[in-house]
Amino acid sequence: MHISDSLPILAQVTRPFGEFERLLEKLGMGTMVHDTPWWGWVALLGGITAGVIAGKIAAELFRAAADRATKRPALAMATILRSAATPASLMCISVGLSTGLGFIFMGGGLKAVVAKVITLLYVVTVGWFFFNLVDLVDLAMHSLASKTNSHLDDQLAPLVRKSLRIFLVVILGLFIAQNVFNQDITAWLAGLGIAGLAVSLAAQDSIKNLFGSITILLDKPFAVGDRIVFDGFDGPVEEIGFRSTKMRTLEGELVTVPNAKFIDSSVKNVARRGMLTKAIVLLIESDTSPDKIELLVQALRTALSGSELRQPFDWEKAPPRVYFDEIRGDNIVVRVSLWYPATMQWWALNDHFQAVNLRVVAELQAQGVHLASPTKTVVLPAR
């Protein structure tokens, strides 16, 4: 095989390398590759590695210090330390990268771009720290809210937290645009105004949700922690946000309801009712003697006032009532009306009501009173 025959093959093998070199030249990196000594690349790798390791150590130290501050307790200091953990890691990586790049030979254009990237990393680090530090404001608001009886400040805390974070992101973006990339933000602000008008027209539902959250805060149909019934869902409210309200059903499911729905819909606030009402309607055969009816009523009154069932009734304001209510068709109606405290736990209430039902059945058997058969039963509304 002659040398002249192998030249096309060598040209095909070396062509990719030539194209790669031309690409580096276009990017302004050709001089960097040729003029940077081998130990410069090693220094860059070492700087990045050292930055990553230092960042990991710094983050762990901040988190450990935050855990110790939490146990003291010093919640404010713990929040500051925990907020600085991840930004400190990014800061170490940025310093390591900046140090390593100092050993790399770069032309003027590429050097300017790299300097902007490093500056961007530093600015993002500081902005990230302040973004996390909003938790300190949230902590302060919760501390103040715990000292008041109003639920309004409990609802304002998450709204203030989200507002501050959105504000910081916008300010950080404008600062980066003007000071890092040397962009004139005047035109940006004008564009944002026009874009804001377009978005407001397209996002009418979001605006309705925002006004819905304001309505909830001012009208106060419910507050965080209240148990409500809305749109078939029953459970306590966990969070009231700008767009939606989150409630946890009694089955444990998390339901998110857009705030706009609360403006023109009825909400049942279970937490604000004065009493929890239960009623037992006994439909007794009409041929039962008056003496038996009277003995049954008296026996049930005695049972409800006994030591076993007396709690948790309020005997001064709302004692339980047992009475011969009316005669309806072929039925004698004896009604047992019970009023429980609104603060009573749901399952404790049901356990007590079950005990009352069992005692009612026992007294019916003891007095020889029989309930009307289903064919003679008249359906009565519970009162």
mmCIF file of C-alpha atoms in Angstrom:
data_model
loop_
_atom_site.group_PDB
_atom_site.id
_atom_site.type_symbol
_atom_site.label_atom_id
_atom_site.label_comp_id
_atom_site.label_asym_id
_atom_site.label_seq_id
_atom_site.Cartn_x
_atom_site.Cartn_y
_atom_site.Cartn_z
ATOM 1 C CA MET A 1 0.000 0.000 0.000
ATOM 2 C CA HIS A 2 1.457 3.326 -1.066
ATOM 3 C CA ILE A 3 1.586 6.386 1.155
ATOM 4 C CA SER A 4 -0.495 8.280 -1.379
ATOM 5 C CA ASP A 5 -3.261 5.680 -0.933
ATOM 6 C CA SER A 6 -3.361 6.207 2.863
ATOM 7 C CA LEU A 7 -3.671 10.015 2.694
ATOM 8 C CA PRO A 8 -7.483 10.027 2.235
ATOM 9 C CA ILE A 9 -7.833 7.715 5.232
ATOM 10 C CA LEU A 10 -5.644 9.967 7.417
ATOM 11 C CA ALA A 11 -7.666 12.977 6.268
ATOM 12 C CA GLN A 12 -10.893 11.291 7.336
ATOM 13 C CA VAL A 13 -9.423 10.391 10.766
ATOM 14 C CA THR A 14 -8.034 13.851 11.470
ATOM 15 C CA ARG A 15 -11.045 15.780 10.111
ATOM 16 C CA PRO A 16 -13.072 15.581 13.370
ATOM 17 C CA PHE A 17 -10.123 16.960 15.328
ATOM 18 C CA GLY A 18 -9.796 19.825 12.895
ATOM 19 C CA GLU A 19 -13.490 20.624 13.113
ATOM 20 C CA PHE A 20 -13.271 20.523 16.927
ATOM 21 C CA GLU A 21 -10.375 22.993 16.857
ATOM 22 C CA ARG A 22 -12.311 25.325 14.535
ATOM 23 C CA LEU A 23 -15.291 25.132 16.934
ATOM 24 C CA LEU A 24 -13.013 26.079 19.848
ATOM 25 C CA GLU A 25 -11.686 29.005 17.844
ATOM 26 C CA LYS A 26 -15.184 30.256 17.141
ATOM 27 C CA LEU A 27 -15.958 30.088 20.863
ATOM 28 C CA GLY A 28 -12.761 31.915 21.682
ATOM 29 C CA MET A 29 -11.362 28.873 23.491
ATOM 30 C CA GLY A 30 -8.633 27.865 21.090
ATOM 31 C CA THR A 31 -5.998 29.950 22.854
ATOM 32 C CA MET A 32 -7.196 28.629 26.210
ATOM 33 C CA VAL A 33 -6.628 25.012 25.180
ATOM 34 C CA HIS A 34 -3.200 25.683 23.663
ATOM 35 C CA ASP A 35 -1.792 28.091 26.265
ATOM 36 C CA THR A 36 -3.084 26.520 29.505
ATOM 37 C CA PRO A 37 -0.473 24.136 30.977
ATOM 38 C CA TRP A 38 -1.513 20.704 32.167
ATOM 39 C CA TRP A 39 -1.172 21.667 35.805
ATOM 40 C CA GLY A 40 -3.733 24.461 35.186
ATOM 41 C CA TRP A 41 -6.380 21.880 34.345
ATOM 42 C CA VAL A 42 -5.363 19.880 37.402
ATOM 43 C CA ALA A 43 -5.732 23.044 39.502
ATOM 44 C CA LEU A 44 -9.231 23.609 38.038
ATOM 45 C CA LEU A 45 -10.251 20.060 38.889
ATOM 46 C CA GLY A 46 -8.758 20.426 42.357
ATOM 47 C CA GLY A 47 -10.564 23.725 42.947
ATOM 48 C CA ILE A 48 -13.927 22.258 41.946
ATOM 49 C CA THR A 49 -13.347 19.137 44.080
ATOM 50 C CA ALA A 50 -12.250 21.181 47.083
ATOM 51 C CA GLY A 51 -15.263 23.462 46.675
ATOM 52 C CA VAL A 52 -17.702 20.540 46.591
ATOM 53 C CA ILE A 53 -16.109 18.911 49.656
ATOM 54 C CA ALA A 54 -15.963 22.206 51.564
ATOM 55 C CA GLY A 55 -19.577 22.920 50.630
ATOM 56 C CA LYS A 56 -20.701 19.546 51.945
ATOM 57 C CA ILE A 57 -18.825 20.090 55.212
ATOM 58 C CA ALA A 58 -20.142 23.652 55.606
ATOM 59 C CA ALA A 59 -23.740 22.562 55.041
ATOM 60 C CA GLU A 60 -23.435 19.767 57.620
ATOM 61 C CA LEU A 61 -21.844 22.134 60.162
ATOM 62 C CA PHE A 62 -24.637 24.677 59.736
ATOM 63 C CA ARG A 63 -27.315 21.992 60.069
ATOM 64 C CA ALA A 64 -25.670 20.527 63.170
ATOM 65 C CA ALA A 65 -25.450 23.990 64.740
ATOM 66 C CA ALA A 66 -29.118 24.557 63.868
ATOM 67 C CA ASP A 67 -30.092 21.283 65.585
ATOM 68 C CA ARG A 68 -28.203 22.317 68.726
ATOM 69 C CA ALA A 69 -29.873 25.739 68.688
ATOM 70 C CA THR A 70 -33.293 24.068 68.342
ATOM 71 C CA LYS A 71 -32.694 22.007 71.483
ATOM 72 C CA ARG A 72 -31.732 25.039 73.633
ATOM 73 C CA PRO A 73 -34.251 26.305 72.405
ATOM 74 C CA ALA A 74 -33.132 29.236 70.254
ATOM 75 C CA LEU A 75 -35.501 28.964 67.320
ATOM 76 C CA ALA A 76 -34.491 32.242 65.678
ATOM 77 C CA MET A 77 -30.807 31.306 65.597
ATOM 78 C CA ALA A 78 -31.716 27.793 64.437
ATOM 79 C CA THR A 79 -33.728 29.254 61.553
ATOM 80 C CA ILE A 80 -30.838 31.519 60.500
ATOM 81 C CA LEU A 81 -28.327 28.667 60.594
ATOM 82 C CA ARG A 82 -30.595 26.293 58.703
ATOM 83 C CA SER A 83 -31.305 28.984 56.104
ATOM 84 C CA ALA A 84 -27.566 29.420 55.509
ATOM 85 C CA ALA A 85 -26.747 25.709 55.095
ATOM 86 C CA THR A 86 -27.443 25.219 51.377
ATOM 87 C CA PRO A 87 -26.303 28.732 50.296
ATOM 88 C CA ALA A 88 -23.029 28.145 52.168
ATOM 89 C CA SER A 89 -22.505 24.979 50.144
ATOM 90 C CA LEU A 90 -23.087 26.886 46.890
ATOM 91 C CA MET A 91 -20.731 29.643 48.065
ATOM 92 C CA CYS A 92 -17.920 27.138 48.676
ATOM 93 C CA ILE A 93 -18.435 25.585 45.252
ATOM 94 C CA SER A 94 -18.398 29.048 43.645
ATOM 95 C CA VAL A 95 -15.159 29.979 45.426
ATOM 96 C CA GLY A 96 -13.542 26.682 44.420
ATOM 97 C CA LEU A 97 -14.625 27.138 40.796
ATOM 98 C CA SER A 98 -13.438 30.758 40.745
ATOM 99 C CA THR A 99 -10.050 29.779 42.221
ATOM 100 C CA GLY A 100 -9.585 26.918 39.773
ATOM 101 C CA LEU A 101 -10.489 29.082 36.765
ATOM 102 C CA GLY A 102 -7.763 31.504 37.825
ATOM 103 C CA PHE A 103 -5.193 28.993 36.533
ATOM 104 C CA ILE A 104 -6.832 28.748 33.105
ATOM 105 C CA PHE A 105 -5.661 31.059 30.296
ATOM 106 C CA MET A 106 -8.677 32.796 28.749
ATOM 107 C CA GLY A 107 -9.093 35.516 26.156
ATOM 108 C CA GLY A 108 -10.796 38.809 26.905
ATOM 109 C CA GLY A 109 -14.271 37.838 25.653
ATOM 110 C CA LEU A 110 -14.334 34.442 27.337
ATOM 111 C CA LYS A 111 -12.879 35.883 30.526
ATOM 112 C CA ALA A 112 -15.694 38.437 30.689
ATOM 113 C CA VAL A 113 -18.332 35.733 30.232
ATOM 114 C CA VAL A 114 -16.785 33.552 32.953
ATOM 115 C CA ALA A 115 -16.591 36.551 35.301
ATOM 116 C CA LYS A 116 -20.312 37.183 34.807
ATOM 117 C CA VAL A 117 -21.118 33.529 35.512
ATOM 118 C CA ILE A 118 -19.087 33.600 38.738
ATOM 119 C CA THR A 119 -20.754 36.866 39.768
ATOM 120 C CA LEU A 120 -24.137 35.298 39.007
ATOM 121 C CA LEU A 121 -23.317 32.380 41.320
ATOM 122 C CA TYR A 122 -22.390 34.766 44.152
ATOM 123 C CA VAL A 123 -25.568 36.816 43.693
ATOM 124 C CA VAL A 124 -27.730 33.678 43.585
ATOM 125 C CA THR A 125 -26.042 32.480 46.784
ATOM 126 C CA VAL A 126 -26.910 35.682 48.641
ATOM 127 C CA GLY A 127 -30.433 35.733 47.190
ATOM 128 C CA TRP A 128 -30.970 32.084 48.156
ATOM 129 C CA PHE A 129 -29.973 32.892 51.747
ATOM 130 C CA PHE A 130 -32.483 35.735 51.999
ATOM 131 C CA PHE A 131 -35.129 33.563 50.316
ATOM 132 C CA ASN A 132 -34.672 30.943 53.048
ATOM 133 C CA LEU A 133 -34.480 33.648 55.715
ATOM 134 C CA VAL A 134 -38.152 34.456 55.110
ATOM 135 C CA ASP A 135 -38.802 31.545 57.482
ATOM 136 C CA LEU A 136 -37.534 33.854 60.244
ATOM 137 C CA VAL A 137 -40.355 36.310 59.497
ATOM 138 C CA ASP A 138 -42.789 33.391 59.447
ATOM 139 C CA LEU A 139 -41.469 32.238 62.838
ATOM 140 C CA ALA A 140 -41.898 35.735 64.308
ATOM 141 C CA MET A 141 -45.474 36.005 63.014
ATOM 142 C CA HIS A 142 -46.403 32.602 64.436
ATOM 143 C CA SER A 143 -44.897 33.635 67.770
ATOM 144 C CA LEU A 144 -47.038 36.773 67.817
ATOM 145 C CA ALA A 145 -50.105 34.832 66.654
ATOM 146 C CA SER A 146 -49.785 32.386 69.558
ATOM 147 C CA LYS A 147 -50.202 35.290 71.997
ATOM 148 C CA THR A 148 -53.529 36.453 70.536
ATOM 149 C CA ASN A 149 -56.987 34.913 70.379
ATOM 150 C CA SER A 150 -57.625 36.114 66.825
ATOM 151 C CA HIS A 151 -57.258 33.691 63.917
ATOM 152 C CA LEU A 152 -56.572 36.486 61.426
ATOM 153 C CA ASP A 153 -52.839 36.545 62.108
ATOM 154 C CA ASP A 154 -52.708 32.749 61.698
ATOM 155 C CA GLN A 155 -54.125 33.173 58.201
ATOM 156 C CA LEU A 156 -51.861 36.122 57.331
ATOM 157 C CA ALA A 157 -48.627 34.270 58.159
ATOM 158 C CA PRO A 158 -48.546 31.987 55.055
ATOM 159 C CA LEU A 159 -49.692 34.859 52.815
ATOM 160 C CA VAL A 160 -46.904 37.148 54.049
ATOM 161 C CA ARG A 161 -44.355 34.368 53.631
ATOM 162 C CA LYS A 162 -45.348 33.717 50.012
ATOM 163 C CA SER A 163 -45.526 37.446 49.216
ATOM 164 C CA LEU A 164 -42.022 38.100 50.565
ATOM 165 C CA ARG A 165 -40.555 35.217 48.591
ATOM 166 C CA ILE A 166 -42.182 36.328 45.340
ATOM 167 C CA PHE A 167 -40.940 39.873 46.000
ATOM 168 C CA LEU A 168 -37.370 38.622 46.608
ATOM 169 C CA VAL A 169 -37.366 36.545 43.415
ATOM 170 C CA VAL A 170 -38.528 39.543 41.348
ATOM 171 C CA ILE A 171 -35.950 41.888 42.907
ATOM 172 C CA LEU A 172 -33.184 39.312 42.466
ATOM 173 C CA GLY A 173 -34.101 38.811 38.797
ATOM 174 C CA LEU A 174 -34.048 42.557 38.121
ATOM 175 C CA PHE A 175 -30.740 42.980 39.987
ATOM 176 C CA ILE A 176 -29.110 40.196 37.974
ATOM 177 C CA ALA A 177 -30.425 41.620 34.704
ATOM 178 C CA GLN A 178 -29.096 45.114 35.384
ATOM 179 C CA ASN A 179 -25.866 44.490 37.317
ATOM 180 C CA VAL A 180 -24.669 41.137 35.994
ATOM 181 C CA PHE A 181 -25.801 41.174 32.372
ATOM 182 C CA ASN A 182 -25.881 44.998 31.986
ATOM 183 C CA GLN A 183 -29.433 45.063 30.692
ATOM 184 C CA ASP A 184 -31.632 48.183 30.785
ATOM 185 C CA ILE A 185 -34.551 47.152 33.000
ATOM 186 C CA THR A 186 -36.611 50.233 32.035
ATOM 187 C CA ALA A 187 -37.726 48.511 28.863
ATOM 188 C CA TRP A 188 -38.217 45.335 30.865
ATOM 189 C CA LEU A 189 -40.561 47.092 33.301
ATOM 190 C CA ALA A 190 -42.565 48.551 30.430
ATOM 191 C CA GLY A 191 -42.786 45.124 28.879
ATOM 192 C CA LEU A 192 -43.811 43.637 32.204
ATOM 193 C CA GLY A 193 -46.630 46.202 32.411
ATOM 194 C CA ILE A 194 -47.994 45.185 29.020
ATOM 195 C CA ALA A 195 -47.475 41.512 29.818
ATOM 196 C CA GLY A 196 -49.178 42.025 33.167
ATOM 197 C CA LEU A 197 -52.261 43.428 31.436
ATOM 198 C CA ALA A 198 -52.368 40.459 29.089
ATOM 199 C CA VAL A 199 -51.873 37.993 31.927
ATOM 200 C CA SER A 200 -54.582 39.676 34.017
ATOM 201 C CA LEU A 201 -57.039 39.248 31.150
ATOM 202 C CA ALA A 202 -56.032 35.633 30.638
ATOM 203 C CA ALA A 203 -55.890 34.760 34.338
ATOM 204 C CA GLN A 204 -59.256 36.006 35.519
ATOM 205 C CA ASP A 205 -59.806 32.856 37.566
ATOM 206 C CA SER A 206 -56.578 33.465 39.470
ATOM 207 C CA ILE A 207 -57.649 37.051 40.203
ATOM 208 C CA LYS A 208 -61.010 35.772 41.439
ATOM 209 C CA ASN A 209 -59.172 33.368 43.736
ATOM 210 C CA LEU A 210 -57.063 36.246 45.050
ATOM 211 C CA PHE A 211 -60.162 38.302 45.852
ATOM 212 C CA GLY A 212 -61.648 35.174 47.376
ATOM 213 C CA SER A 213 -58.719 34.924 49.794
ATOM 214 C CA ILE A 214 -59.154 38.614 50.693
ATOM 215 C CA THR A 215 -62.851 37.980 51.305
ATOM 216 C CA ILE A 216 -62.013 35.086 53.620
ATOM 217 C CA LEU A 217 -59.579 37.250 55.589
ATOM 218 C CA LEU A 218 -62.035 40.149 55.966
ATOM 219 C CA ASP A 219 -65.367 38.358 56.294
ATOM 220 C CA LYS A 220 -63.883 35.498 58.383
ATOM 221 C CA PRO A 221 -66.335 32.692 57.514
ATOM 222 C CA PHE A 222 -63.697 30.329 58.882
ATOM 223 C CA ALA A 223 -60.114 30.355 60.087
ATOM 224 C CA VAL A 224 -57.174 27.973 60.111
ATOM 225 C CA GLY A 225 -58.025 25.094 62.420
ATOM 226 C CA ASP A 226 -61.821 25.409 62.049
ATOM 227 C CA ARG A 227 -63.747 22.347 60.969
ATOM 228 C CA ILE A 228 -65.968 23.239 57.994
ATOM 229 C CA VAL A 229 -68.367 21.489 55.630
ATOM 230 C CA PHE A 230 -68.131 22.707 52.043
ATOM 231 C CA ASP A 231 -69.088 21.156 48.711
ATOM 232 C CA GLY A 232 -69.544 17.735 50.304
ATOM 233 C CA PHE A 233 -66.206 17.802 52.145
ATOM 234 C CA ASP A 234 -65.981 17.810 55.936
ATOM 235 C CA GLY A 235 -62.790 18.526 57.867
ATOM 236 C CA PRO A 236 -60.470 21.104 59.479
ATOM 237 C CA VAL A 237 -58.836 23.931 57.502
ATOM 238 C CA GLU A 238 -55.045 23.554 57.330
ATOM 239 C CA GLU A 239 -53.995 26.534 55.200
ATOM 240 C CA ILE A 240 -55.518 29.574 53.512
ATOM 241 C CA GLY A 241 -53.402 30.695 50.550
ATOM 242 C CA PHE A 242 -53.621 33.259 47.767
ATOM 243 C CA ARG A 243 -55.195 30.849 45.295
ATOM 244 C CA SER A 244 -56.765 28.096 47.345
ATOM 245 C CA THR A 245 -57.674 26.787 50.771
ATOM 246 C CA LYS A 246 -56.502 23.375 51.954
ATOM 247 C CA MET A 247 -58.669 21.292 54.261
ATOM 248 C CA ARG A 248 -58.116 17.800 55.663
ATOM 249 C CA THR A 249 -61.196 15.559 55.534
ATOM 250 C CA LEU A 250 -62.162 13.301 58.425
ATOM 251 C CA GLU A 251 -60.920 10.396 56.292
ATOM 252 C CA GLY A 252 -57.463 12.008 56.168
ATOM 253 C CA GLU A 253 -57.550 13.213 52.554
ATOM 254 C CA LEU A 254 -56.177 16.656 51.627
ATOM 255 C CA VAL A 255 -58.689 18.724 49.619
ATOM 256 C CA THR A 256 -57.695 21.921 47.772
ATOM 257 C CA VAL A 257 -60.571 24.327 47.120
ATOM 258 C CA PRO A 258 -60.133 27.460 44.934
ATOM 259 C CA ASN A 259 -60.913 30.539 47.038
ATOM 260 C CA ALA A 260 -63.242 31.944 44.363
ATOM 261 C CA LYS A 261 -65.774 29.231 45.234
ATOM 262 C CA PHE A 262 -66.191 30.600 48.753
ATOM 263 C CA ILE A 263 -67.417 34.004 47.493
ATOM 264 C CA ASP A 264 -70.877 32.900 46.321
ATOM 265 C CA SER A 265 -71.271 29.553 48.121
ATOM 266 C CA SER A 266 -72.454 28.582 51.592
ATOM 267 C CA VAL A 267 -69.909 27.304 54.103
ATOM 268 C CA LYS A 268 -70.942 25.434 57.231
ATOM 269 C CA ASN A 269 -68.515 26.210 60.076
ATOM 270 C CA VAL A 270 -68.858 23.248 62.430
ATOM 271 C CA ALA A 271 -66.269 24.649 64.849
ATOM 272 C CA ARG A 272 -68.428 27.684 65.671
ATOM 273 C CA ARG A 273 -71.662 25.949 66.599
ATOM 274 C CA GLY A 274 -72.631 26.351 70.226
ATOM 275 C CA MET A 275 -73.673 22.752 70.833
ATOM 276 C CA LEU A 276 -73.567 19.347 69.170
ATOM 277 C CA THR A 277 -77.151 18.042 69.063
ATOM 278 C CA LYS A 278 -78.234 14.409 69.143
ATOM 279 C CA ALA A 279 -81.796 13.076 69.281
ATOM 280 C CA ILE A 280 -83.375 9.666 69.862
ATOM 281 C CA VAL A 281 -86.969 9.277 68.615
ATOM 282 C CA LEU A 282 -88.838 6.296 70.096
ATOM 283 C CA LEU A 283 -91.989 5.263 68.197
ATOM 284 C CA ILE A 284 -93.987 3.186 70.687
ATOM 285 C CA GLU A 285 -97.108 1.110 70.081
ATOM 286 C CA SER A 286 -100.297 3.078 70.719
ATOM 287 C CA ASP A 287 -101.790 0.432 73.035
ATOM 288 C CA THR A 288 -98.992 0.940 75.587
ATOM 289 C CA SER A 289 -100.488 2.064 78.907
ATOM 290 C CA PRO A 290 -99.839 5.615 80.178
ATOM 291 C CA ASP A 291 -98.240 4.211 83.330
ATOM 292 C CA LYS A 292 -95.620 2.365 81.285
ATOM 293 C CA ILE A 293 -94.905 5.479 79.230
ATOM 294 C CA GLU A 294 -94.494 7.569 82.373
ATOM 295 C CA LEU A 295 -92.258 4.948 84.002
ATOM 296 C CA LEU A 296 -90.119 4.765 80.842
ATOM 297 C CA VAL A 297 -89.684 8.552 80.690
ATOM 298 C CA GLN A 298 -88.766 8.713 84.373
ATOM 299 C CA ALA A 299 -86.348 5.768 84.067
ATOM 300 C CA LEU A 300 -84.562 7.411 81.132
ATOM 301 C CA ARG A 301 -84.306 10.729 83.005
ATOM 302 C CA THR A 302 -82.816 8.943 86.000
ATOM 303 C CA ALA A 303 -80.371 7.026 83.784
ATOM 304 C CA LEU A 304 -79.121 10.193 82.052
ATOM 305 C CA SER A 305 -78.583 11.942 85.379
ATOM 306 C CA GLY A 306 -76.705 8.986 86.873
ATOM 307 C CA SER A 307 -72.951 8.935 87.351
ATOM 308 C CA GLU A 308 -72.309 6.729 84.313
ATOM 309 C CA LEU A 309 -73.974 8.975 81.722
ATOM 310 C CA ARG A 310 -74.039 12.377 83.460
ATOM 311 C CA GLN A 311 -70.852 13.578 81.757
ATOM 312 C CA PRO A 312 -70.402 15.592 79.593
ATOM 313 C CA PHE A 313 -73.802 17.346 79.738
ATOM 314 C CA ASP A 314 -74.085 20.938 80.945
ATOM 315 C CA TRP A 315 -76.883 20.547 83.498
ATOM 316 C CA GLU A 316 -77.212 24.290 84.077
ATOM 317 C CA LYS A 317 -77.444 25.530 80.484
ATOM 318 C CA ALA A 318 -78.471 22.546 78.340
ATOM 319 C CA PRO A 319 -79.440 19.406 80.290
ATOM 320 C CA PRO A 320 -80.710 16.344 78.381
ATOM 321 C CA ARG A 321 -84.493 16.150 77.964
ATOM 322 C CA VAL A 322 -86.763 13.095 77.884
ATOM 323 C CA TYR A 323 -90.467 13.687 77.248
ATOM 324 C CA PHE A 324 -93.689 12.312 75.780
ATOM 325 C CA ASP A 325 -93.656 14.388 72.608
ATOM 326 C CA GLU A 326 -96.866 13.612 70.728
ATOM 327 C CA ILE A 327 -99.238 11.043 69.284
ATOM 328 C CA ARG A 328 -98.793 10.655 65.560
ATOM 329 C CA GLY A 329 -101.057 8.162 63.788
ATOM 330 C CA ASP A 330 -100.680 4.764 65.490
ATOM 331 C CA ASN A 331 -97.512 5.772 67.295
ATOM 332 C CA ILE A 332 -96.689 7.298 70.645
ATOM 333 C CA VAL A 333 -93.594 9.462 70.301
ATOM 334 C CA VAL A 334 -91.094 9.690 73.140
ATOM 335 C CA ARG A 335 -88.163 11.934 72.353
ATOM 336 C CA VAL A 336 -84.698 12.060 73.960
ATOM 337 C CA SER A 337 -82.838 15.300 73.148
ATOM 338 C CA LEU A 338 -79.148 15.630 73.991
ATOM 339 C CA TRP A 339 -76.800 18.629 73.714
ATOM 340 C CA TYR A 340 -73.051 18.023 73.809
ATOM 341 C CA PRO A 341 -70.306 20.694 74.098
ATOM 342 C CA ALA A 342 -69.069 21.855 70.696
ATOM 343 C CA THR A 343 -65.471 21.248 71.799
ATOM 344 C CA MET A 344 -66.082 17.562 72.448
ATOM 345 C CA GLN A 345 -64.080 15.174 70.281
ATOM 346 C CA TRP A 346 -66.134 13.465 67.591
ATOM 347 C CA TRP A 347 -65.323 9.881 68.525
ATOM 348 C CA ALA A 348 -65.755 10.551 72.260
ATOM 349 C CA LEU A 349 -69.212 11.939 71.449
ATOM 350 C CA ASN A 350 -70.132 8.827 69.461
ATOM 351 C CA ASP A 351 -68.920 6.524 72.231
ATOM 352 C CA HIS A 352 -71.088 8.341 74.768
ATOM 353 C CA PHE A 353 -74.088 8.382 72.424
ATOM 354 C CA GLN A 354 -73.700 4.628 71.945
ATOM 355 C CA ALA A 355 -73.781 4.154 75.733
ATOM 356 C CA VAL A 356 -76.979 6.242 75.863
ATOM 357 C CA ASN A 357 -78.574 4.120 73.127
ATOM 358 C CA LEU A 358 -77.695 0.904 74.946
ATOM 359 C CA ARG A 359 -79.232 2.255 78.148
ATOM 360 C CA VAL A 360 -82.409 3.248 76.257
ATOM 361 C CA VAL A 361 -82.732 -0.303 74.899
ATOM 362 C CA ALA A 362 -82.203 -1.723 78.395
ATOM 363 C CA GLU A 363 -84.901 0.534 79.887
ATOM 364 C CA LEU A 364 -87.366 -0.398 77.113
ATOM 365 C CA GLN A 365 -86.886 -4.055 77.978
ATOM 366 C CA ALA A 366 -87.036 -3.412 81.731
ATOM 367 C CA GLN A 367 -90.336 -1.503 81.465
ATOM 368 C CA GLY A 368 -91.843 -3.948 78.968
ATOM 369 C CA VAL A 369 -92.343 -1.262 76.342
ATOM 370 C CA HIS A 370 -92.367 -2.325 72.701
ATOM 371 C CA LEU A 371 -91.506 -0.177 69.716
ATOM 372 C CA ALA A 372 -93.968 0.081 66.856
ATOM 373 C CA SER A 373 -93.523 -2.359 63.993
ATOM 374 C CA PRO A 374 -91.993 -0.963 60.783
ATOM 375 C CA THR A 375 -95.350 -1.191 58.952
ATOM 376 C CA LYS A 376 -96.921 1.152 61.514
ATOM 377 C CA THR A 377 -93.979 3.497 61.844
ATOM 378 C CA VAL A 378 -94.513 7.111 60.900
ATOM 379 C CA VAL A 379 -91.361 8.877 59.689
ATOM 380 C CA LEU A 380 -90.694 11.923 61.878
ATOM 381 C CA PRO A 381 -88.203 14.720 61.359
ATOM 382 C CA ALA A 382 -85.478 14.926 64.000
ATOM 383 C CA ARG A 383 -85.670 18.134 66.044
#
